[in-house]
Amino acid sequence: MILASWRSLAWIIRRADVVLEVVDARDPISTRSRRLERMISSLQKKLIIVINKTDLVPREVAEKWKRIFEDQGYRTVYMAARDHKGTRILRRAIRDVVDMYPAIVAVTGFPKTGKSTIINALKGRHSASTSPIPGSPGYTTHAQLYRIGENLYMIDTPGVIPVEGGPLEAVLRGRPPEQLRDPVRPAVMLLEKALRYNPRAVKDAYGIDETDPYKILELIALKRGWRYKSDGEPLIEEAARAVIRDYHTGKLLFYVPPEEYVAKRIHHWGKSRAL
């Protein structure tokens, strides 16, 4: 996983006519980048917000998030890219916002939101690169243009946004679990969040009836035989990495309800009016 600099992202956006911002359906707000959206707007490019991984939430939840973003003035589609569901709708949305052809599409977003899967879905099985894009800085040196339709092309290098958001998102998406020096703290935060939004999340994922995150990690380690050789104590660091991986793959399942976001916005609006 190679994070782009904002300069590299600007390079990608300048060369595109349409920019897709991919967010995670389980928590679209935490995986959304206002800075990216401002950059796209300032460069006068078209933006489509793509709510991905909708196979991990009920359909009505995806519909509500779509309406929330559309009410804010953003063209929005939702899809489950790994199942190739919604690809046709996304293609149609791209053509709807394009003013002139040929047009180029770029895919951007935080790590682990499914950008590469969307790129592959748009490419299809029989696509081939048409030309390299010259003059690209840093990690985009080998960017290619792929034809994804008549007079429609895509930059095959995803724009991987430098991670913003809260401390949990920064850790979850900033590095693979194997590279985390201390995976226990983010895993504990993740388990707390999972249990808050889905009290059955741990039971369904691991068959464990427990609500204390540290005890959950111990029990996962013991169930899988992960112990320190020196004293036989449960190897909770390995259990923590497993929990983080299980969130990314959808085994540890929960989602932030759209109603919570709407309630916070109404509360914030009310306080602003009072001031």
Short mmCIF file of C-alpha atoms in Angstrom, two decimals:
data_model
loop_
_atom_site.label_atom_id
_atom_site.label_comp_id
_atom_site.label_asym_id
_atom_site.label_seq_id
_atom_site.Cartn_x
_atom_site.Cartn_y
_atom_site.Cartn_z
CA MET A 1 0.00 0.00 0.00
CA ILE A 2 1.56 3.27 -1.13
CA LEU A 3 0.13 6.49 0.23
CA ALA A 4 0.09 9.40 -2.17
CA SER A 5 1.22 12.85 -1.23
CA TRP A 6 -1.32 15.61 -1.73
CA ARG A 7 0.89 16.79 -4.59
CA SER A 8 0.58 13.39 -6.29
CA LEU A 9 -3.18 13.43 -5.74
CA ALA A 10 -3.37 16.87 -7.31
CA TRP A 11 -1.48 15.49 -10.31
CA ILE A 12 -4.02 12.67 -10.70
CA ILE A 13 -7.01 14.98 -10.28
CA ARG A 14 -5.71 17.52 -12.80
CA ARG A 15 -5.51 14.83 -15.46
CA ALA A 16 -9.01 13.54 -14.80
CA ASP A 17 -12.39 14.89 -15.85
CA VAL A 18 -14.31 12.86 -13.28
CA VAL A 19 -13.01 11.86 -9.83
CA LEU A 20 -14.50 9.01 -7.81
CA GLU A 21 -14.16 9.31 -4.03
CA VAL A 22 -14.60 5.82 -2.58
CA VAL A 23 -15.96 5.58 0.98
CA ASP A 24 -16.72 2.53 3.16
CA ALA A 25 -20.45 1.87 3.58
CA ARG A 26 -19.90 0.78 7.19
CA ASP A 27 -18.65 4.25 8.16
CA PRO A 28 -18.84 6.67 5.23
CA ILE A 29 -18.16 9.81 7.25
CA SER A 30 -14.93 8.55 8.82
CA THR A 31 -13.70 7.42 5.40
CA ARG A 32 -14.62 10.65 3.65
CA SER A 33 -12.07 13.40 2.93
CA ARG A 34 -13.32 16.98 2.92
CA ARG A 35 -9.82 18.09 1.91
CA LEU A 36 -9.98 15.90 -1.18
CA GLU A 37 -13.43 17.25 -2.04
CA ARG A 38 -12.19 20.84 -1.73
CA MET A 39 -9.23 20.02 -3.98
CA ILE A 40 -11.53 18.50 -6.62
CA SER A 41 -13.79 21.54 -6.45
CA SER A 42 -10.91 24.03 -6.68
CA LEU A 43 -9.58 22.22 -9.77
CA GLN A 44 -13.11 22.37 -11.22
CA LYS A 45 -13.46 18.62 -11.72
CA LYS A 46 -16.62 16.53 -11.43
CA LEU A 47 -16.96 14.43 -8.26
CA ILE A 48 -18.91 11.23 -7.69
CA ILE A 49 -19.00 9.74 -4.19
CA VAL A 50 -18.97 5.94 -4.41
CA ILE A 51 -20.26 4.15 -1.32
CA ASN A 52 -18.52 0.78 -1.56
CA LYS A 53 -18.80 -2.47 0.43
CA THR A 54 -22.58 -2.22 0.59
CA ASP A 55 -22.68 -6.01 0.84
CA LEU A 56 -21.71 -5.44 4.49
CA VAL A 57 -24.73 -3.25 5.38
CA PRO A 58 -28.48 -3.53 4.82
CA ARG A 59 -29.62 -1.99 1.54
CA GLU A 60 -31.77 0.63 3.28
CA VAL A 61 -28.64 1.87 5.10
CA ALA A 62 -26.85 2.37 1.77
CA GLU A 63 -29.92 4.17 0.42
CA LYS A 64 -29.98 6.53 3.41
CA TRP A 65 -26.29 7.40 3.06
CA LYS A 66 -26.85 8.02 -0.66
CA ARG A 67 -29.65 10.48 0.14
CA ILE A 68 -27.51 12.21 2.79
CA PHE A 69 -24.68 12.86 0.31
CA GLU A 70 -27.10 13.85 -2.46
CA ASP A 71 -28.80 16.32 -0.12
CA GLN A 72 -25.35 17.91 0.27
CA GLY A 73 -25.14 18.33 -3.51
CA TYR A 74 -22.95 15.32 -4.42
CA ARG A 75 -23.68 12.82 -7.15
CA THR A 76 -23.61 9.50 -5.28
CA VAL A 77 -23.82 5.82 -6.13
CA TYR A 78 -23.43 2.73 -3.97
CA MET A 79 -22.03 -0.64 -4.94
CA ALA A 80 -20.42 -3.87 -3.79
CA ALA A 81 -17.38 -3.89 -6.05
CA ARG A 82 -16.00 -7.26 -4.99
CA ASP A 83 -19.26 -8.87 -6.13
CA HIS A 84 -19.37 -6.64 -9.25
CA LYS A 85 -22.72 -5.27 -8.09
CA GLY A 86 -23.41 -1.69 -9.11
CA THR A 87 -20.71 -1.42 -11.78
CA ARG A 88 -23.25 -0.65 -14.52
CA ILE A 89 -24.87 2.04 -12.36
CA LEU A 90 -21.46 3.59 -11.71
CA ARG A 91 -20.66 3.65 -15.44
CA ARG A 92 -23.98 5.38 -16.12
CA ALA A 93 -23.31 7.97 -13.39
CA ILE A 94 -19.88 8.70 -14.89
CA ARG A 95 -21.42 9.32 -18.31
CA ASP A 96 -24.15 11.48 -16.78
CA VAL A 97 -21.63 13.97 -15.35
CA VAL A 98 -19.24 14.05 -18.33
CA ASP A 99 -19.53 17.20 -20.46
CA MET A 100 -17.04 16.41 -23.21
CA TYR A 101 -15.41 13.31 -24.67
CA PRO A 102 -12.94 11.70 -24.54
CA ALA A 103 -13.06 11.77 -20.73
CA ILE A 104 -10.71 10.40 -18.06
CA VAL A 105 -11.79 8.96 -14.69
CA ALA A 106 -9.66 8.79 -11.52
CA VAL A 107 -10.38 6.69 -8.43
CA THR A 108 -9.42 8.11 -5.03
CA GLY A 109 -10.04 7.37 -1.35
CA PHE A 110 -8.58 6.13 1.91
CA PRO A 111 -6.80 2.77 2.10
CA LYS A 112 -9.00 -0.32 2.43
CA THR A 113 -12.11 1.24 0.87
CA GLY A 114 -11.91 -0.97 -2.23
CA LYS A 115 -10.47 1.40 -4.84
CA SER A 116 -8.46 -1.27 -6.70
CA THR A 117 -11.52 -3.53 -6.82
CA ILE A 118 -13.52 -0.72 -8.39
CA ILE A 119 -10.73 -0.07 -10.89
CA ASN A 120 -10.73 -3.76 -11.86
CA ALA A 121 -14.53 -3.83 -12.11
CA LEU A 122 -14.52 -0.82 -14.45
CA LYS A 123 -11.69 -2.27 -16.54
CA GLY A 124 -13.53 -5.53 -17.10
CA ARG A 125 -11.78 -8.71 -18.15
CA HIS A 126 -10.77 -7.67 -21.64
CA SER A 127 -9.46 -4.13 -21.13
CA ALA A 128 -5.90 -3.22 -21.97
CA SER A 129 -3.81 -0.16 -21.27
CA THR A 130 -3.81 2.40 -24.06
CA SER A 131 -0.83 4.54 -23.07
CA PRO A 132 1.37 5.49 -20.15
CA ILE A 133 0.82 8.90 -18.57
CA PRO A 134 4.08 10.87 -18.75
CA GLY A 135 5.51 13.23 -16.19
CA SER A 136 3.92 11.74 -13.10
CA PRO A 137 5.62 12.32 -9.74
CA GLY A 138 6.52 9.75 -7.11
CA TYR A 139 4.50 6.57 -6.97
CA THR A 140 2.48 7.38 -10.10
CA THR A 141 5.49 6.90 -12.40
CA HIS A 142 3.91 3.84 -14.00
CA ALA A 143 0.33 5.11 -14.25
CA GLN A 144 -1.52 3.87 -17.32
CA LEU A 145 -4.67 4.89 -19.10
CA TYR A 146 -7.20 2.10 -19.61
CA ARG A 147 -10.11 2.26 -21.98
CA ILE A 148 -13.29 1.46 -20.03
CA GLY A 149 -15.84 2.45 -22.66
CA GLU A 150 -16.33 4.42 -25.83
CA ASN A 151 -14.29 7.63 -25.44
CA LEU A 152 -13.96 6.84 -21.73
CA TYR A 153 -10.61 6.16 -20.05
CA MET A 154 -9.41 5.56 -16.51
CA ILE A 155 -6.14 6.23 -14.70
CA ASP A 156 -5.28 2.79 -13.35
CA THR A 157 -3.33 4.11 -10.34
CA PRO A 158 -5.61 4.72 -7.34
CA GLY A 159 -5.14 7.99 -5.50
CA VAL A 160 -4.61 6.71 -1.97
CA ILE A 161 -5.39 9.59 0.38
CA PRO A 162 -3.06 10.25 3.33
CA VAL A 163 -5.15 9.03 6.27
CA GLU A 164 -7.09 11.68 8.17
CA GLY A 165 -9.96 11.02 10.56
CA GLY A 166 -9.76 9.98 14.20
CA PRO A 167 -7.02 7.91 15.84
CA LEU A 168 -8.80 4.62 15.17
CA GLU A 169 -9.23 5.19 11.43
CA ALA A 170 -5.66 6.46 11.18
CA VAL A 171 -4.32 3.22 12.63
CA LEU A 172 -6.75 0.87 10.88
CA ARG A 173 -6.10 2.31 7.45
CA GLY A 174 -2.62 3.72 7.82
CA ARG A 175 -0.75 0.40 8.00
CA PRO A 176 -1.38 -3.32 7.58
CA PRO A 177 -1.98 -5.10 10.92
CA GLU A 178 1.32 -6.98 10.57
CA GLN A 179 3.23 -3.70 10.65
CA LEU A 180 1.61 -2.29 13.79
CA ARG A 181 4.00 -2.06 16.70
CA ASP A 182 1.12 -1.99 19.20
CA PRO A 183 -2.00 -3.57 17.65
CA VAL A 184 -3.75 -4.08 21.02
CA ARG A 185 -4.92 -0.50 21.58
CA PRO A 186 -6.60 -0.04 18.17
CA ALA A 187 -8.07 -3.55 18.41
CA VAL A 188 -9.59 -2.69 21.79
CA MET A 189 -11.05 0.54 20.36
CA LEU A 190 -12.37 -1.41 17.38
CA LEU A 191 -14.04 -4.02 19.59
CA GLU A 192 -15.62 -1.29 21.72
CA LYS A 193 -17.00 0.34 18.57
CA ALA A 194 -18.21 -3.00 17.21
CA LEU A 195 -20.09 -3.83 20.41
CA ARG A 196 -21.59 -0.35 20.55
CA TYR A 197 -23.13 -0.66 17.10
CA ASN A 198 -23.71 -4.41 17.00
CA PRO A 199 -23.89 -6.14 20.40
CA ARG A 200 -23.74 -9.53 18.63
CA ALA A 201 -20.64 -8.69 16.58
CA VAL A 202 -18.17 -10.64 18.75
CA LYS A 203 -20.54 -13.55 19.33
CA ASP A 204 -21.23 -13.91 15.60
CA ALA A 205 -17.56 -13.56 14.59
CA TYR A 206 -15.87 -15.65 17.28
CA GLY A 207 -18.53 -17.47 19.26
CA ILE A 208 -17.44 -15.57 22.40
CA ASP A 209 -19.90 -14.23 25.00
CA GLU A 210 -17.83 -11.43 26.47
CA THR A 211 -17.92 -7.64 26.44
CA ASP A 212 -14.53 -6.75 27.91
CA PRO A 213 -12.23 -6.13 24.89
CA TYR A 214 -9.09 -7.38 26.64
CA LYS A 215 -10.80 -10.60 27.71
CA ILE A 216 -12.11 -11.02 24.16
CA LEU A 217 -8.55 -10.83 22.83
CA GLU A 218 -7.37 -13.35 25.42
CA LEU A 219 -10.15 -15.79 24.53
CA ILE A 220 -9.49 -15.45 20.79
CA ALA A 221 -5.80 -16.17 21.40
CA LEU A 222 -6.59 -19.20 23.57
CA LYS A 223 -9.13 -20.59 21.08
CA ARG A 224 -6.51 -20.44 18.33
CA GLY A 225 -3.64 -21.72 20.43
CA TRP A 226 -1.67 -18.47 20.32
CA ARG A 227 0.48 -18.43 23.47
CA TYR A 228 3.86 -17.12 24.50
CA LYS A 229 6.36 -19.99 24.56
CA SER A 230 8.04 -18.60 27.66
CA ASP A 231 5.08 -18.66 30.05
CA GLY A 232 2.05 -19.93 28.11
CA GLU A 233 0.16 -16.66 28.48
CA PRO A 234 -2.26 -15.78 25.63
CA LEU A 235 -0.60 -13.92 22.77
CA ILE A 236 -3.09 -11.06 22.61
CA GLU A 237 -1.03 -9.07 20.09
CA GLU A 238 -1.68 -11.75 17.45
CA ALA A 239 -5.36 -11.83 18.42
CA ALA A 240 -5.47 -8.03 18.04
CA ARG A 241 -4.05 -8.26 14.52
CA ALA A 242 -6.63 -10.91 13.67
CA VAL A 243 -9.46 -8.65 14.89
CA ILE A 244 -8.25 -5.80 12.68
CA ARG A 245 -7.98 -8.13 9.67
CA ASP A 246 -11.45 -9.49 10.41
CA TYR A 247 -12.88 -5.98 10.30
CA HIS A 248 -11.33 -5.32 6.90
CA THR A 249 -12.68 -8.59 5.49
CA GLY A 250 -16.13 -8.10 7.00
CA LYS A 251 -16.04 -10.98 9.47
CA LEU A 252 -16.30 -8.57 12.44
CA LEU A 253 -19.47 -6.93 11.26
CA PHE A 254 -20.99 -3.62 12.35
CA TYR A 255 -21.86 -0.29 10.80
CA VAL A 256 -22.49 3.27 11.88
CA PRO A 257 -26.20 4.08 11.37
CA PRO A 258 -26.96 7.12 9.19
CA GLU A 259 -29.41 8.34 11.82
CA GLU A 260 -26.52 9.01 14.21
CA TYR A 261 -24.85 11.32 11.70
CA VAL A 262 -28.13 13.15 10.99
CA ALA A 263 -28.79 13.60 14.72
CA LYS A 264 -25.30 15.04 15.26
CA ARG A 265 -25.76 17.50 12.38
CA ILE A 266 -29.13 18.63 13.74
CA HIS A 267 -27.61 19.07 17.21
CA HIS A 268 -24.69 21.04 15.78
CA TRP A 269 -27.06 23.18 13.71
CA GLY A 270 -29.20 23.86 16.78
CA LYS A 271 -26.17 24.97 18.83
CA SER A 272 -25.00 27.21 15.99
CA ARG A 273 -28.43 28.85 15.81
CA ALA A 274 -28.43 29.39 19.56
CA LEU A 275 -25.07 31.21 19.34
#
